[in-house]
């Protein structure tokens, strides 16, 4: 096999946490492949990274909801002489409202992006990650730790991401591949408006910037941590959700969401 250049593939890099992660990976010397649907935002980010003196990221403008999206990323890497050393599964979205009333198609598309695409990319690149002794950073959420009346499907997708990532951490760890689930609390990004979450819905003390979340996620991945929960209050919430009886957690979340 010819010498392939190792890269970090980051999905959902056009905004929010994904863009912040791209900056952190670039500043730590990684060559990047940035994936999202919006070309202008990806170009602005690639320009900024290049202007800071780093290698220009390779941009793939792609709707990950397309059934062949993961195969297309793999093909493009091969054709351009690149190989995934790190995979950051960050693209995702949520929707707020009672599951039975929200649009069914959009909720299924959410499962497709948050769960199926993340799984397919992780499995598809496992071999190259082993070869490169790299890692996977899967963006889960504090929502991973609790069922969420008012965002039922979103919480369920993120519970999957946490469970899958923790198991992969164990399975691939012995082969030199780090796998980390990054579980942020609320982060002020486009995510909120897209999900239909009202402004100031989450208490400010739980919020963290995308940049801080990205730094902690990168650091946790490089240290080989299984789970990273940015912020002590969010760690506390995740811990409580594991300790309290499920019916109490459900009651609390239902009170907050009103669902
Ligand atoms: N913000 C929070 O409070 C929060 C908290 C915990 C976890 N998270 C998780 O963090 C991750 C990033 O969220 P964020 O807050 O940074 O949200 P964001 O600002 O809305 O960014 C989402 C990213 O995903 C990309 N994306 C969405 N659908 C896509 C598709 N079909 N194909 C390709 N790319 C797609 C978007 O790019 P395009 O629109 O250009 O395609 C964008 O780059 C998500 O997995 C989210 O669940 C967020």
Short mmCIF file of C-alpha atoms and ligand atoms in Angstrom, two decimals:
data_model
loop_
_atom_site.label_atom_id
_atom_site.label_comp_id
_atom_site.label_asym_id
_atom_site.label_seq_id
_atom_site.Cartn_x
_atom_site.Cartn_y
_atom_site.Cartn_z
CA UNK A 1 0.00 0.00 0.00
CA UNK A 2 1.44 3.44 -0.89
CA UNK A 3 2.21 5.85 1.96
CA UNK A 4 -1.04 7.48 2.95
CA UNK A 5 -1.17 10.75 4.84
CA UNK A 6 -2.85 10.41 8.26
CA UNK A 7 -5.74 12.79 8.85
CA UNK A 8 -8.40 13.60 11.42
CA UNK A 9 -11.85 13.35 9.83
CA UNK A 10 -14.34 15.66 11.56
CA UNK A 11 -18.05 15.54 10.75
CA UNK A 12 -20.27 18.55 11.33
CA UNK A 13 -17.28 20.86 11.13
CA UNK A 14 -19.12 23.84 9.62
CA UNK A 15 -20.37 25.19 12.95
CA UNK A 16 -20.44 24.94 16.74
CA UNK A 17 -18.53 22.20 18.54
CA UNK A 18 -17.32 20.61 15.29
CA UNK A 19 -15.70 23.84 14.08
CA UNK A 20 -14.12 24.32 17.51
CA UNK A 21 -12.79 20.75 17.43
CA UNK A 22 -11.34 21.37 13.96
CA UNK A 23 -9.42 24.36 15.33
CA UNK A 24 -8.09 22.37 18.29
CA UNK A 25 -6.98 19.42 16.11
CA UNK A 26 -5.32 21.82 13.62
CA UNK A 27 -3.54 23.74 16.39
CA UNK A 28 -2.18 20.41 17.64
CA UNK A 29 -0.64 19.61 14.27
CA UNK A 30 -3.22 17.27 12.72
CA UNK A 31 -4.03 17.38 9.01
CA UNK A 32 -7.81 17.62 8.65
CA UNK A 33 -10.73 16.45 6.57
CA UNK A 34 -13.81 18.56 7.28
CA UNK A 35 -17.28 17.24 6.44
CA UNK A 36 -20.65 19.05 6.44
CA UNK A 37 -23.31 20.28 4.00
CA UNK A 38 -22.55 24.02 3.95
CA UNK A 39 -19.59 24.75 1.67
CA UNK A 40 -19.18 28.48 2.51
CA UNK A 41 -18.80 27.85 6.25
CA UNK A 42 -16.31 25.02 5.64
CA UNK A 43 -14.29 27.27 3.32
CA UNK A 44 -14.13 30.09 5.90
CA UNK A 45 -12.90 27.60 8.51
CA UNK A 46 -10.34 26.04 6.13
CA UNK A 47 -9.08 29.56 5.19
CA UNK A 48 -8.70 30.51 8.86
CA UNK A 49 -6.79 27.31 9.68
CA UNK A 50 -4.48 27.81 6.70
CA UNK A 51 -3.90 31.47 7.65
CA UNK A 52 -2.66 30.31 11.07
CA UNK A 53 0.11 28.45 9.26
CA UNK A 54 -1.39 24.94 9.29
CA UNK A 55 -1.93 22.59 6.35
CA UNK A 56 -5.10 23.52 4.48
CA UNK A 57 -7.90 21.11 5.50
CA UNK A 58 -9.45 18.93 2.82
CA UNK A 59 -13.14 19.80 2.59
CA UNK A 60 -15.91 17.32 1.73
CA UNK A 61 -19.29 18.96 1.18
CA UNK A 62 -21.73 16.18 1.87
CA UNK A 63 -25.14 15.44 3.34
CA UNK A 64 -24.40 12.60 5.76
CA UNK A 65 -28.05 11.63 5.57
CA UNK A 66 -27.43 10.11 2.14
CA UNK A 67 -27.21 6.31 2.39
CA UNK A 68 -23.81 6.17 0.63
CA UNK A 69 -22.28 9.12 2.55
CA UNK A 70 -19.78 7.06 4.59
CA UNK A 71 -18.65 5.14 1.50
CA UNK A 72 -18.16 8.43 -0.35
CA UNK A 73 -15.92 9.77 2.42
CA UNK A 74 -13.86 6.58 2.36
CA UNK A 75 -13.55 6.73 -1.45
CA UNK A 76 -12.51 10.37 -1.40
CA UNK A 77 -9.82 9.72 1.22
CA UNK A 78 -8.41 6.83 -0.81
CA UNK A 79 -8.42 8.84 -4.04
CA UNK A 80 -6.61 11.77 -2.40
CA UNK A 81 -3.96 9.64 -0.65
CA UNK A 82 -5.34 10.23 2.85
CA UNK A 83 -6.06 7.78 5.67
CA UNK A 84 -8.12 8.35 8.81
CA UNK A 85 -6.01 8.38 11.96
CA UNK A 86 -8.66 10.13 14.03
CA UNK A 87 -12.41 10.14 13.48
CA UNK A 88 -14.58 12.75 15.16
CA UNK A 89 -18.26 11.85 14.92
CA UNK A 90 -19.74 15.21 15.83
CA UNK A 91 -22.53 15.90 13.29
CA UNK A 92 -25.90 15.61 14.97
CA UNK A 93 -29.07 17.44 15.86
CA UNK A 94 -31.95 17.33 18.34
CA UNK A 95 -35.64 18.21 18.34
CA UNK A 96 -37.69 19.45 21.28
CA UNK A 97 -41.32 18.49 21.78
CA UNK A 98 -43.43 15.43 22.54
CA UNK A 99 -42.22 12.60 20.29
CA UNK A 100 -45.72 11.66 19.13
CA UNK A 101 -46.38 15.24 17.94
CA UNK A 102 -43.00 16.03 16.36
CA UNK A 103 -42.44 15.28 12.68
CA UNK A 104 -41.80 11.53 12.38
CA UNK A 105 -39.57 11.81 9.32
CA UNK A 106 -37.30 14.35 11.03
CA UNK A 107 -37.00 12.17 14.11
CA UNK A 108 -36.04 9.17 11.98
CA UNK A 109 -33.50 11.36 10.15
CA UNK A 110 -32.09 12.25 13.57
CA UNK A 111 -31.62 8.56 14.42
CA UNK A 112 -30.02 8.10 11.02
CA UNK A 113 -27.47 10.90 11.55
CA UNK A 114 -26.83 10.61 15.31
CA UNK A 115 -26.72 6.79 15.37
CA UNK A 116 -26.42 5.03 12.00
CA UNK A 117 -23.88 7.36 10.38
CA UNK A 118 -21.75 7.51 13.54
CA UNK A 119 -21.77 3.70 13.74
CA UNK A 120 -21.03 3.18 10.06
CA UNK A 121 -18.10 5.62 10.06
CA UNK A 122 -16.66 4.09 13.25
CA UNK A 123 -16.79 0.56 11.81
CA UNK A 124 -15.71 1.55 8.30
CA UNK A 125 -12.58 3.30 9.58
CA UNK A 126 -11.72 0.86 12.39
CA UNK A 127 -9.05 -0.87 10.30
CA UNK A 128 -7.27 2.33 9.33
CA UNK A 129 -7.48 3.63 12.92
CA UNK A 130 -5.76 0.45 14.12
CA UNK A 131 -3.12 0.79 11.39
CA UNK A 132 -2.55 4.43 12.35
CA UNK A 133 -2.87 3.84 16.13
CA UNK A 134 -5.32 6.73 16.31
CA UNK A 135 -8.73 7.19 17.88
CA UNK A 136 -12.42 8.03 17.75
CA UNK A 137 -14.08 10.95 19.49
CA UNK A 138 -17.85 10.46 19.52
CA UNK A 139 -19.89 13.48 20.56
CA UNK A 140 -22.59 12.22 22.91
CA UNK A 141 -24.22 14.45 25.57
CA UNK A 142 -25.19 14.71 29.22
CA UNK A 143 -28.52 13.60 27.73
CA UNK A 144 -26.85 10.19 27.22
CA UNK A 145 -27.24 9.49 30.93
CA UNK A 146 -31.01 10.02 31.22
CA UNK A 147 -34.22 9.43 29.30
CA UNK A 148 -35.64 12.78 28.18
CA UNK A 149 -39.35 13.43 28.07
CA UNK A 150 -39.63 16.43 25.72
CA UNK A 151 -36.61 15.27 23.69
CA UNK A 152 -37.23 11.52 23.81
CA UNK A 153 -35.62 10.48 20.53
CA UNK A 154 -32.62 12.78 20.98
CA UNK A 155 -31.83 11.42 24.45
CA UNK A 156 -32.22 7.85 23.15
CA UNK A 157 -29.78 8.50 20.28
CA UNK A 158 -27.22 9.92 22.69
CA UNK A 159 -27.66 6.98 25.11
CA UNK A 160 -26.74 4.78 22.16
CA UNK A 161 -23.65 6.90 21.37
CA UNK A 162 -22.40 6.58 24.95
CA UNK A 163 -23.05 2.84 25.17
CA UNK A 164 -21.51 2.11 21.77
CA UNK A 165 -18.46 4.27 22.46
CA UNK A 166 -17.78 2.75 25.88
CA UNK A 167 -17.92 -0.75 24.42
CA UNK A 168 -15.68 0.24 21.49
CA UNK A 169 -13.25 1.80 23.97
CA UNK A 170 -12.85 -1.67 25.44
CA UNK A 171 -12.84 -3.57 22.12
CA UNK A 172 -10.40 -1.33 20.24
CA UNK A 173 -8.32 -0.25 23.24
CA UNK A 174 -6.31 -3.47 23.12
CA UNK A 175 -5.43 -2.69 19.51
CA UNK A 176 -4.03 0.75 20.30
CA UNK A 177 -7.09 2.80 19.34
CA UNK A 178 -8.44 5.35 21.82
CA UNK A 179 -12.22 5.77 21.90
CA UNK A 180 -13.80 8.60 23.88
CA UNK A 181 -17.40 9.69 24.36
CA UNK A 182 -17.57 13.47 24.79
CA UNK A 183 -20.69 14.33 26.81
CA UNK A 184 -21.26 18.08 26.92
CA UNK A 185 -24.07 19.84 28.77
CA UNK A 186 -25.69 22.83 27.06
CA UNK A 187 -23.48 24.71 24.56
CA UNK A 188 -24.69 27.89 22.85
CA UNK A 189 -24.57 26.89 19.18
CA UNK A 190 -26.96 26.67 16.23
CA UNK A 191 -28.08 23.39 17.81
CA UNK A 192 -30.49 25.23 20.15
CA UNK A 193 -32.47 27.05 17.43
CA UNK A 194 -32.47 24.00 15.18
CA UNK A 195 -33.88 21.87 18.01
CA UNK A 196 -36.52 24.47 18.86
CA UNK A 197 -35.10 25.02 22.36
CA UNK A 198 -36.21 28.40 23.77
CA UNK A 199 -33.54 30.96 24.72
CA UNK A 200 -32.37 30.73 28.34
CA UNK A 201 -34.01 27.30 28.67
CA UNK A 202 -30.94 25.83 30.36
CA UNK A 203 -29.49 27.50 33.48
CA UNK A 204 -26.34 29.45 32.62
CA UNK A 205 -24.21 27.61 35.18
CA UNK A 206 -24.55 24.42 33.10
CA UNK A 207 -23.42 26.12 29.86
CA UNK A 208 -19.94 25.93 28.43
CA UNK A 209 -18.45 27.41 25.26
CA UNK A 210 -17.87 25.22 22.22
CA UNK A 211 -14.17 26.08 22.47
CA UNK A 212 -13.85 24.79 26.06
CA UNK A 213 -15.81 21.66 25.23
CA UNK A 214 -13.57 21.03 22.23
CA UNK A 215 -10.38 21.49 24.27
CA UNK A 216 -11.57 19.09 26.96
CA UNK A 217 -12.73 16.56 24.37
CA UNK A 218 -9.40 16.64 22.54
CA UNK A 219 -7.44 16.38 25.76
CA UNK A 220 -9.58 13.45 26.97
CA UNK A 221 -9.15 11.60 23.68
CA UNK A 222 -5.39 12.04 23.69
CA UNK A 223 -5.23 10.81 27.30
CA UNK A 224 -7.26 7.73 26.34
CA UNK A 225 -10.22 8.58 28.57
CA UNK A 226 -13.41 6.59 28.04
CA UNK A 227 -15.86 9.39 28.87
CA UNK A 228 -15.40 13.16 29.12
CA UNK A 229 -18.11 15.32 30.74
CA UNK A 230 -17.09 18.99 30.59
CA UNK A 231 -17.91 20.96 33.76
CA UNK A 232 -18.38 19.86 37.37
CA UNK A 233 -22.14 20.66 37.37
CA UNK A 234 -22.69 18.52 34.29
CA UNK A 235 -20.59 15.72 35.85
CA UNK A 236 -22.85 16.01 38.91
CA UNK A 237 -26.01 15.80 36.78
CA UNK A 238 -24.75 12.67 35.01
CA UNK A 239 -23.74 11.11 38.32
CA UNK A 240 -27.14 11.88 39.91
CA UNK A 241 -28.98 10.44 36.91
CA UNK A 242 -27.12 7.17 37.45
CA UNK A 243 -27.82 7.08 41.19
CA UNK A 244 -31.45 8.16 41.38
CA UNK A 245 -34.31 5.77 40.59
CA UNK A 246 -35.38 6.10 36.96
CA UNK A 247 -38.90 7.26 37.88
CA UNK A 248 -37.43 10.19 39.86
CA UNK A 249 -35.19 11.18 36.94
CA UNK A 250 -38.18 11.00 34.60
CA UNK A 251 -40.30 13.08 36.96
CA UNK A 252 -37.56 15.76 37.21
CA UNK A 253 -37.00 15.97 33.47
CA UNK A 254 -40.71 16.05 32.76
CA UNK A 255 -41.11 18.96 35.17
CA UNK A 256 -38.33 20.88 33.46
CA UNK A 257 -39.52 20.22 29.90
CA UNK A 258 -43.26 20.34 30.60
CA UNK A 259 -43.72 17.43 28.18
N1 LIG B 1 -25.13 22.41 21.61
C1 LIG B 1 -25.41 21.64 22.65
O1 LIG B 1 -26.00 22.09 23.65
C2 LIG B 1 -24.98 20.20 22.65
C3 LIG B 1 -24.93 19.53 23.87
C4 LIG B 1 -24.55 18.20 23.90
C5 LIG B 1 -24.21 17.55 22.74
N2 LIG B 1 -24.27 18.22 21.55
C6 LIG B 1 -23.92 17.48 20.34
O2 LIG B 1 -22.80 18.10 19.75
C7 LIG B 1 -22.78 17.85 18.35
C8 LIG B 1 -22.56 19.15 17.62
O3 LIG B 1 -23.60 20.02 17.95
P1 LIG B 1 -23.47 21.61 17.89
O4 LIG B 1 -24.02 22.12 19.16
O5 LIG B 1 -22.12 22.03 17.47
O6 LIG B 1 -24.57 21.88 16.76
P2 LIG B 1 -24.54 22.81 15.46
O7 LIG B 1 -23.87 24.10 15.76
O8 LIG B 1 -25.96 22.81 14.99
O9 LIG B 1 -23.64 21.98 14.45
C9 LIG B 1 -24.07 20.78 13.90
C10 LIG B 1 -23.11 20.38 12.80
O10 LIG B 1 -23.59 19.16 12.21
C11 LIG B 1 -23.65 19.33 10.81
N3 LIG B 1 -24.72 18.54 10.23
C12 LIG B 1 -26.02 18.49 10.60
N4 LIG B 1 -26.71 17.68 9.79
C13 LIG B 1 -25.83 17.20 8.86
C14 LIG B 1 -25.95 16.34 7.75
N5 LIG B 1 -27.11 15.78 7.40
N6 LIG B 1 -24.84 16.08 7.01
C15 LIG B 1 -23.65 16.64 7.34
N7 LIG B 1 -23.49 17.47 8.39
C16 LIG B 1 -24.57 17.74 9.15
C17 LIG B 1 -23.91 20.81 10.60
O11 LIG B 1 -23.40 21.22 9.34
P3 LIG B 1 -24.28 21.59 8.06
O12 LIG B 1 -25.55 22.21 8.53
O13 LIG B 1 -23.38 22.53 7.30
O14 LIG B 1 -24.46 20.30 7.35
C18 LIG B 1 -23.03 21.42 11.70
O15 LIG B 1 -21.70 21.53 11.26
C19 LIG B 1 -24.11 17.17 18.05
O16 LIG B 1 -23.91 15.78 17.92
C20 LIG B 1 -24.97 17.48 19.25
O17 LIG B 1 -25.95 16.50 19.48
C21 LIG B 1 -24.64 19.53 21.48
#
